[in-house]
PDB file of N, CA and C and ligand atoms in Angstrom:
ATOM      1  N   UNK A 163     -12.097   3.867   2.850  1.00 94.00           N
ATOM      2  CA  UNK A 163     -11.079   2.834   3.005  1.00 94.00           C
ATOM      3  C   UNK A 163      -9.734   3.454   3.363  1.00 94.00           C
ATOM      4  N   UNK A 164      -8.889   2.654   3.824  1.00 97.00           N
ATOM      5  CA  UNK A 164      -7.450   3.265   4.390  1.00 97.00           C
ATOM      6  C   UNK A 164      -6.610   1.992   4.333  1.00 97.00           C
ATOM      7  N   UNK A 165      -5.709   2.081   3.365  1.00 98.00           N
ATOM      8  CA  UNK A 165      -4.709   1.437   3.244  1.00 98.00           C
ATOM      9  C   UNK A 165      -3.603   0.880   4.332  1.00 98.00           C
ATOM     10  N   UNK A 166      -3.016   0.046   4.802  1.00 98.00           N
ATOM     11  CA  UNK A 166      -1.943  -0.016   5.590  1.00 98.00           C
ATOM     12  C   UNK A 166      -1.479  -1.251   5.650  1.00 98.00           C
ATOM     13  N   UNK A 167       0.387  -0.243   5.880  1.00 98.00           N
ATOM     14  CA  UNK A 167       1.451  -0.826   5.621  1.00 98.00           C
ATOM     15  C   UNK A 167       1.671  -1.558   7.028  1.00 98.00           C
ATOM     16  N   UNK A 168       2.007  -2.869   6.890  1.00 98.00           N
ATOM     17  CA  UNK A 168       3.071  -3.306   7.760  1.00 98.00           C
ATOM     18  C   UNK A 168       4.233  -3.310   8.199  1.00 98.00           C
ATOM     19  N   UNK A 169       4.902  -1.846   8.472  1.00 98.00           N
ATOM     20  CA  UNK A 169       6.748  -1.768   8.407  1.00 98.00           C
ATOM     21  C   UNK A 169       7.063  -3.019   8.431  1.00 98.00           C
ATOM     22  N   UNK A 170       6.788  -3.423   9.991  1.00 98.00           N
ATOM     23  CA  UNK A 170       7.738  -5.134  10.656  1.00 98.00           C
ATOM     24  C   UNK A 170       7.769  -5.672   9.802  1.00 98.00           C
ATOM     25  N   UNK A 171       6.802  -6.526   8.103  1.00 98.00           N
ATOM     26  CA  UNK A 171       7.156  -7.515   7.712  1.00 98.00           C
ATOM     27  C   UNK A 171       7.435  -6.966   6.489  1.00 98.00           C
ATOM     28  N   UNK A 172       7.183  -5.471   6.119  1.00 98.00           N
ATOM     29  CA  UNK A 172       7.431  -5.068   4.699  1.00 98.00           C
ATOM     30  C   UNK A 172       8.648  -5.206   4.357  1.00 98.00           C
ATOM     31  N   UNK A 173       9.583  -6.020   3.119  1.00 98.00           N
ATOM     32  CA  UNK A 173      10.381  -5.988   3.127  1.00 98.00           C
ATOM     33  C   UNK A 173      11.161  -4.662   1.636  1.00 98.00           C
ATOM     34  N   UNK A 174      10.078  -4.449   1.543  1.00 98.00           N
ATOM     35  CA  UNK A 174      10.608  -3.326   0.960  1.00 98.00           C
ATOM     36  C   UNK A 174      10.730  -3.843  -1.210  1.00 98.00           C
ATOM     37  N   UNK A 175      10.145  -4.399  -1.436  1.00 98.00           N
ATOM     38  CA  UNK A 175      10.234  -5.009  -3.062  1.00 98.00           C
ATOM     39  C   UNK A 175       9.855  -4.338  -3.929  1.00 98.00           C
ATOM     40  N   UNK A 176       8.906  -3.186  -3.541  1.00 98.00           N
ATOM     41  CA  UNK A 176       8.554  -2.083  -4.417  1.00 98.00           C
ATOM     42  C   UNK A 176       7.185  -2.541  -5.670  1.00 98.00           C
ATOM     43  N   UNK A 177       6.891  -3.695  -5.041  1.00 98.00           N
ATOM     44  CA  UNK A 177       5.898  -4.442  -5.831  1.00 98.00           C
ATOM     45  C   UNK A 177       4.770  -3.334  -5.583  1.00 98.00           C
ATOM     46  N   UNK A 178       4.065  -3.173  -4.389  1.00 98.00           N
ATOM     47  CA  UNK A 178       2.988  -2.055  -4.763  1.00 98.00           C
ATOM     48  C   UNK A 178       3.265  -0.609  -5.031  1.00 98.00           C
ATOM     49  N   UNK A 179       4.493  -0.135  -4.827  1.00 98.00           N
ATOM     50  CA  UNK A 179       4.411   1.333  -5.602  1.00 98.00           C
ATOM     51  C   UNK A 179       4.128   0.841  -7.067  1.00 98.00           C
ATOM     52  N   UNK A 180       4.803  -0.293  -7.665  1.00 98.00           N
ATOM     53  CA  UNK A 180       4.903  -0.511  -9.212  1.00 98.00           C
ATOM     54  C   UNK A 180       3.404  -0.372  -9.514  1.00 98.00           C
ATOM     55  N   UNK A 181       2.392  -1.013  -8.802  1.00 98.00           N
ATOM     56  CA  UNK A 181       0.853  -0.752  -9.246  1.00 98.00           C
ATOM     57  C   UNK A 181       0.640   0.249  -8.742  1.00 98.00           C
ATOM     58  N   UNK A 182       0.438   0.869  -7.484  1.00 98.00           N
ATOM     59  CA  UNK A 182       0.022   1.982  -7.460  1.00 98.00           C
ATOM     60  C   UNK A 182       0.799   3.025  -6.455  1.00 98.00           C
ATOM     61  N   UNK A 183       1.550   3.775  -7.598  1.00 98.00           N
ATOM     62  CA  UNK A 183       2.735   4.881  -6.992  1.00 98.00           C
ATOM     63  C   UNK A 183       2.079   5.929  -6.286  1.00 98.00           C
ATOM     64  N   UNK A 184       0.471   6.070  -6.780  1.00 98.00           N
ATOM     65  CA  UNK A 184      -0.354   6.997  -6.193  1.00 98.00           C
ATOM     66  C   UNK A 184      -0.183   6.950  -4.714  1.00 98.00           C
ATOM     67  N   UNK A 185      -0.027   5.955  -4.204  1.00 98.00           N
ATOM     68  CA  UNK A 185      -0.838   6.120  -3.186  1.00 98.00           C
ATOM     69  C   UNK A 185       0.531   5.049  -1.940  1.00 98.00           C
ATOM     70  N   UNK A 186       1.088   4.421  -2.576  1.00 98.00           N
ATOM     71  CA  UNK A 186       2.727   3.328  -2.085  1.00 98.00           C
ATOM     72  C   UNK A 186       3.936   4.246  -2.293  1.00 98.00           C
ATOM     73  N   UNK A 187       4.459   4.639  -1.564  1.00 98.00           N
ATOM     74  CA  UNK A 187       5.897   4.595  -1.716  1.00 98.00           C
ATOM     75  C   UNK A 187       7.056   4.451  -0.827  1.00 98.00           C
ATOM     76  N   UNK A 188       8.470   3.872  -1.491  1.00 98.00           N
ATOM     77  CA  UNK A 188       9.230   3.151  -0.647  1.00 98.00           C
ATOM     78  C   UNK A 188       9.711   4.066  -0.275  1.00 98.00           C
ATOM     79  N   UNK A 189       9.874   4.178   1.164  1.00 98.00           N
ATOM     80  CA  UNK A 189      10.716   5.326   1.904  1.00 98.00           C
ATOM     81  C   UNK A 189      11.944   4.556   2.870  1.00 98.00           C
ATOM     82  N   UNK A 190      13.212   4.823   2.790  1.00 97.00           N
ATOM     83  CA  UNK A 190      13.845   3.828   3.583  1.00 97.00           C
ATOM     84  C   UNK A 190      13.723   2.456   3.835  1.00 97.00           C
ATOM     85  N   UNK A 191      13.509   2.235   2.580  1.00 98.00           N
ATOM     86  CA  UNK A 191      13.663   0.533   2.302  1.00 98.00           C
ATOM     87  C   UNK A 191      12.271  -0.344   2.436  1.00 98.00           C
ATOM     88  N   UNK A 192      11.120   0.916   2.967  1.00 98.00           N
ATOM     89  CA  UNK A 192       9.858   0.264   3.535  1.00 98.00           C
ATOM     90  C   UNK A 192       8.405   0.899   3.023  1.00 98.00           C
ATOM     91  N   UNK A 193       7.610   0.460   2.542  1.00 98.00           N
ATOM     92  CA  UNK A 193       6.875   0.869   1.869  1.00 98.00           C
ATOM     93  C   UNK A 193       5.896   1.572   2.524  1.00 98.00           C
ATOM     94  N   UNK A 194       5.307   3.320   2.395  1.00 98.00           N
ATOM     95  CA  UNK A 194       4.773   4.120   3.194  1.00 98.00           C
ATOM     96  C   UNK A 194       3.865   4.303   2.408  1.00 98.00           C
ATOM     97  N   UNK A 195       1.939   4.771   2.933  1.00 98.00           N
ATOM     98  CA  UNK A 195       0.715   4.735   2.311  1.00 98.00           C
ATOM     99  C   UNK A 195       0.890   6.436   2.159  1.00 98.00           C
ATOM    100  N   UNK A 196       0.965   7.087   1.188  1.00 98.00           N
ATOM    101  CA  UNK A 196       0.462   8.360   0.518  1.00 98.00           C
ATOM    102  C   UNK A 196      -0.357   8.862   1.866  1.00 98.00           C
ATOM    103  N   UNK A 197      -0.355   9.806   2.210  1.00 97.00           N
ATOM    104  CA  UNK A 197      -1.883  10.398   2.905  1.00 97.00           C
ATOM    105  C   UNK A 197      -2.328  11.161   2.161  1.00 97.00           C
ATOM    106  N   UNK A 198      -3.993  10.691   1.566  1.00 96.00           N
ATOM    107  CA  UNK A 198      -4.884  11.366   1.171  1.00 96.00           C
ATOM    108  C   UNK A 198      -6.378  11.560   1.672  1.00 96.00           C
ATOM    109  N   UNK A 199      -7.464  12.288   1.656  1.00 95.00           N
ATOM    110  CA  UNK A 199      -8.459  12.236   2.078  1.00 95.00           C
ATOM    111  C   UNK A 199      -8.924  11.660   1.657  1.00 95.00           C
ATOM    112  N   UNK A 200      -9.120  10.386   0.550  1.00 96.00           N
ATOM    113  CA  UNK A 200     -10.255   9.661  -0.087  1.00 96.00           C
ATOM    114  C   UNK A 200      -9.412   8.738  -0.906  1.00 96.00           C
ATOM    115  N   UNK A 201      -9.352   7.501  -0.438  1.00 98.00           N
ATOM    116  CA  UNK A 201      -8.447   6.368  -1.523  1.00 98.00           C
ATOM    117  C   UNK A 201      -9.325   5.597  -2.284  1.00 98.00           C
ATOM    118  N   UNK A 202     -10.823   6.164  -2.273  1.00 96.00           N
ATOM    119  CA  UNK A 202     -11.811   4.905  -3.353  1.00 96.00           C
ATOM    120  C   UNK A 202     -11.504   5.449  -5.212  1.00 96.00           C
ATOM    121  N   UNK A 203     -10.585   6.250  -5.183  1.00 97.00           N
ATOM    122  CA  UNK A 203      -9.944   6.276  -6.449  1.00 97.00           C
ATOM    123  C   UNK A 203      -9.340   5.552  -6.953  1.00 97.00           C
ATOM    124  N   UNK A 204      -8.499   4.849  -5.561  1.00 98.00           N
ATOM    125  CA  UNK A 204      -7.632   3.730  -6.305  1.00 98.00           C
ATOM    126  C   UNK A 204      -7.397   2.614  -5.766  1.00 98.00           C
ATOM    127  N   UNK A 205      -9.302   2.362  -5.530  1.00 97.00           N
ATOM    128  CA  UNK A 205      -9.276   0.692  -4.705  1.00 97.00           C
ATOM    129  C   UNK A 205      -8.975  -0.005  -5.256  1.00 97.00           C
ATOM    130  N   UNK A 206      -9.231  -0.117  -6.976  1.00 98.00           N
ATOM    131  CA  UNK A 206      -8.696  -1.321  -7.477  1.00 98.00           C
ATOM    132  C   UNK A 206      -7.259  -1.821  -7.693  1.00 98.00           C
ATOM    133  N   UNK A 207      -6.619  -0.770  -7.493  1.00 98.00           N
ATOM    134  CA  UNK A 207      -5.194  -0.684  -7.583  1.00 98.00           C
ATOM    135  C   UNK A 207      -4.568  -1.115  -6.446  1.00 98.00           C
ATOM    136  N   UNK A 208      -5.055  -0.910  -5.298  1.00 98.00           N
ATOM    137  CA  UNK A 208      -5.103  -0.795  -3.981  1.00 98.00           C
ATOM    138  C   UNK A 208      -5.122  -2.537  -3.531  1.00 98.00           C
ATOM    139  N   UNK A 209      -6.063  -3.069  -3.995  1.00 98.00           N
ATOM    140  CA  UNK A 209      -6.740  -4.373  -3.787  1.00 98.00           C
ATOM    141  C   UNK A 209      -5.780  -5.277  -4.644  1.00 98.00           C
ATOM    142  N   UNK A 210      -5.170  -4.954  -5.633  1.00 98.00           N
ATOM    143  CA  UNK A 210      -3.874  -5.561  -6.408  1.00 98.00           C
ATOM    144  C   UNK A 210      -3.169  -5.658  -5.497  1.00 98.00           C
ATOM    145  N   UNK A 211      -2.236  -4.872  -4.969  1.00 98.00           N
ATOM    146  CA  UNK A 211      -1.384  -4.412  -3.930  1.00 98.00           C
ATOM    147  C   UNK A 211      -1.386  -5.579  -3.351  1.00 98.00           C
ATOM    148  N   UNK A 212      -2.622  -5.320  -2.371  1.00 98.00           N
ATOM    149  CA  UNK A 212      -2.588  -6.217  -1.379  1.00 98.00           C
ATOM    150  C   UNK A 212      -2.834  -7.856  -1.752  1.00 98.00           C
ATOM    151  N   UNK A 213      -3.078  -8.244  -2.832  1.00 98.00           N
ATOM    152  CA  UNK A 213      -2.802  -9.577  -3.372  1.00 98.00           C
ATOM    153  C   UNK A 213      -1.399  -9.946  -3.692  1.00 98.00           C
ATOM    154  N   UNK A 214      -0.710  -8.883  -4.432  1.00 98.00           N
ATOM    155  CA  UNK A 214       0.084  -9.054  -5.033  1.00 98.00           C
ATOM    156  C   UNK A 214       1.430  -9.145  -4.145  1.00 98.00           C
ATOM    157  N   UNK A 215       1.165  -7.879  -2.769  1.00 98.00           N
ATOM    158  CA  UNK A 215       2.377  -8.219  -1.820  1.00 98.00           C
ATOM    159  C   UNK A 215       3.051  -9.610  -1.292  1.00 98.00           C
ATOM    160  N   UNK A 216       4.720  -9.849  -1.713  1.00 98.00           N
ATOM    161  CA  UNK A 216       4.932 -11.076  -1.142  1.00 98.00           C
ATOM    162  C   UNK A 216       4.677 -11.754   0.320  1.00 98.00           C
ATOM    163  N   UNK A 217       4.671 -10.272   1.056  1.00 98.00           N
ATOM    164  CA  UNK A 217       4.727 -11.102   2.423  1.00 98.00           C
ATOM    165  C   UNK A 217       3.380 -10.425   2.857  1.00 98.00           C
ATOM    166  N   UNK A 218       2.506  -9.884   2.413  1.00 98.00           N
ATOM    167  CA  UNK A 218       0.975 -10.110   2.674  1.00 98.00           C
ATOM    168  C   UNK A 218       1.010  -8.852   4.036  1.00 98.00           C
ATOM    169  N   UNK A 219       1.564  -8.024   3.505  1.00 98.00           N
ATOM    170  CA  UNK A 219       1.697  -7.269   4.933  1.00 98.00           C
ATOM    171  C   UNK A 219       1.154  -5.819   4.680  1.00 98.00           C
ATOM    172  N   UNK A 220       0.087  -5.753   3.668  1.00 98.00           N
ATOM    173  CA  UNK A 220      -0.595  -4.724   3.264  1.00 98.00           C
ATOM    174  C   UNK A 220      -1.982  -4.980   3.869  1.00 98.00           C
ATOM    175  N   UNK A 221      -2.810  -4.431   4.415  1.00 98.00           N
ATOM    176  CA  UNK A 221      -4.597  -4.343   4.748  1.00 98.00           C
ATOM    177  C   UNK A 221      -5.301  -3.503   4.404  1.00 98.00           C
ATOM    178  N   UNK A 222      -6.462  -3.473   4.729  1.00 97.00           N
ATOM    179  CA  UNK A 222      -7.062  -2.545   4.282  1.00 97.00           C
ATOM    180  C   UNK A 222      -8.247  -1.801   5.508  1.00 97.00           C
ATOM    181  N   UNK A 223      -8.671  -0.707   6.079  1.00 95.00           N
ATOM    182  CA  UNK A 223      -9.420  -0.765   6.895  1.00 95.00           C
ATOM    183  C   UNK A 223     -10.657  -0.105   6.335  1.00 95.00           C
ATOM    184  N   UNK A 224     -11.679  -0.808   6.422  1.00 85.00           N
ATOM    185  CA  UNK A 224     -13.222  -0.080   5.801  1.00 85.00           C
ATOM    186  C   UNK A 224     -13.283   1.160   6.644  1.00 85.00           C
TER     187      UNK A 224
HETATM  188  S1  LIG B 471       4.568  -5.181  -1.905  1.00 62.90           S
HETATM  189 FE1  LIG B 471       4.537  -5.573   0.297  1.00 62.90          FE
HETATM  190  S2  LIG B 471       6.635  -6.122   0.850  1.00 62.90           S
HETATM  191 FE2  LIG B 471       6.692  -5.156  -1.163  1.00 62.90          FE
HETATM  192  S3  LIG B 471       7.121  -3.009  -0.694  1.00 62.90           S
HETATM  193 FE3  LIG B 471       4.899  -3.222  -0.877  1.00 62.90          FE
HETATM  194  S4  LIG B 471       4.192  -3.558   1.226  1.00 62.90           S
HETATM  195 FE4  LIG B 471       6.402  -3.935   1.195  1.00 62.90          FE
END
């Protein structure tokens, strides 16, 4: 799986670093995906994220 951010609509709320800092963090106001080789460590965290984002601008690619 591979996480991804939407710069254009991210507005930057810090809602998914708060669940998962592993792998989210806000860089210049906009929330950037960690690069790691393997994110099924923290799908469930991951899958929060992307519910939890206000403007829905997180995905996920199998
Ligand atoms: S929750 Fe969504 S809008 Fe908020 S920082 Fe993360 S990606 Fe951006």
């Amino acid at each position: 799986m591979q996480p991804i951010v939407n710069k254009e609509i991210c507005i930057g709320c810090g809602t998914c670093e708060g669940i998962c800092p592993e792998v989210f963090k806000i860089v210049d106001g906009k929330s950037e995906v960690q690069k790691m080789a393997d994110y099924t460590a923290y799908a469930d965290k991951i899958k929060q994220a992307v519910e939890a984002c206000p403007v829905q601008c997180i995905s996920i690619e199998e």
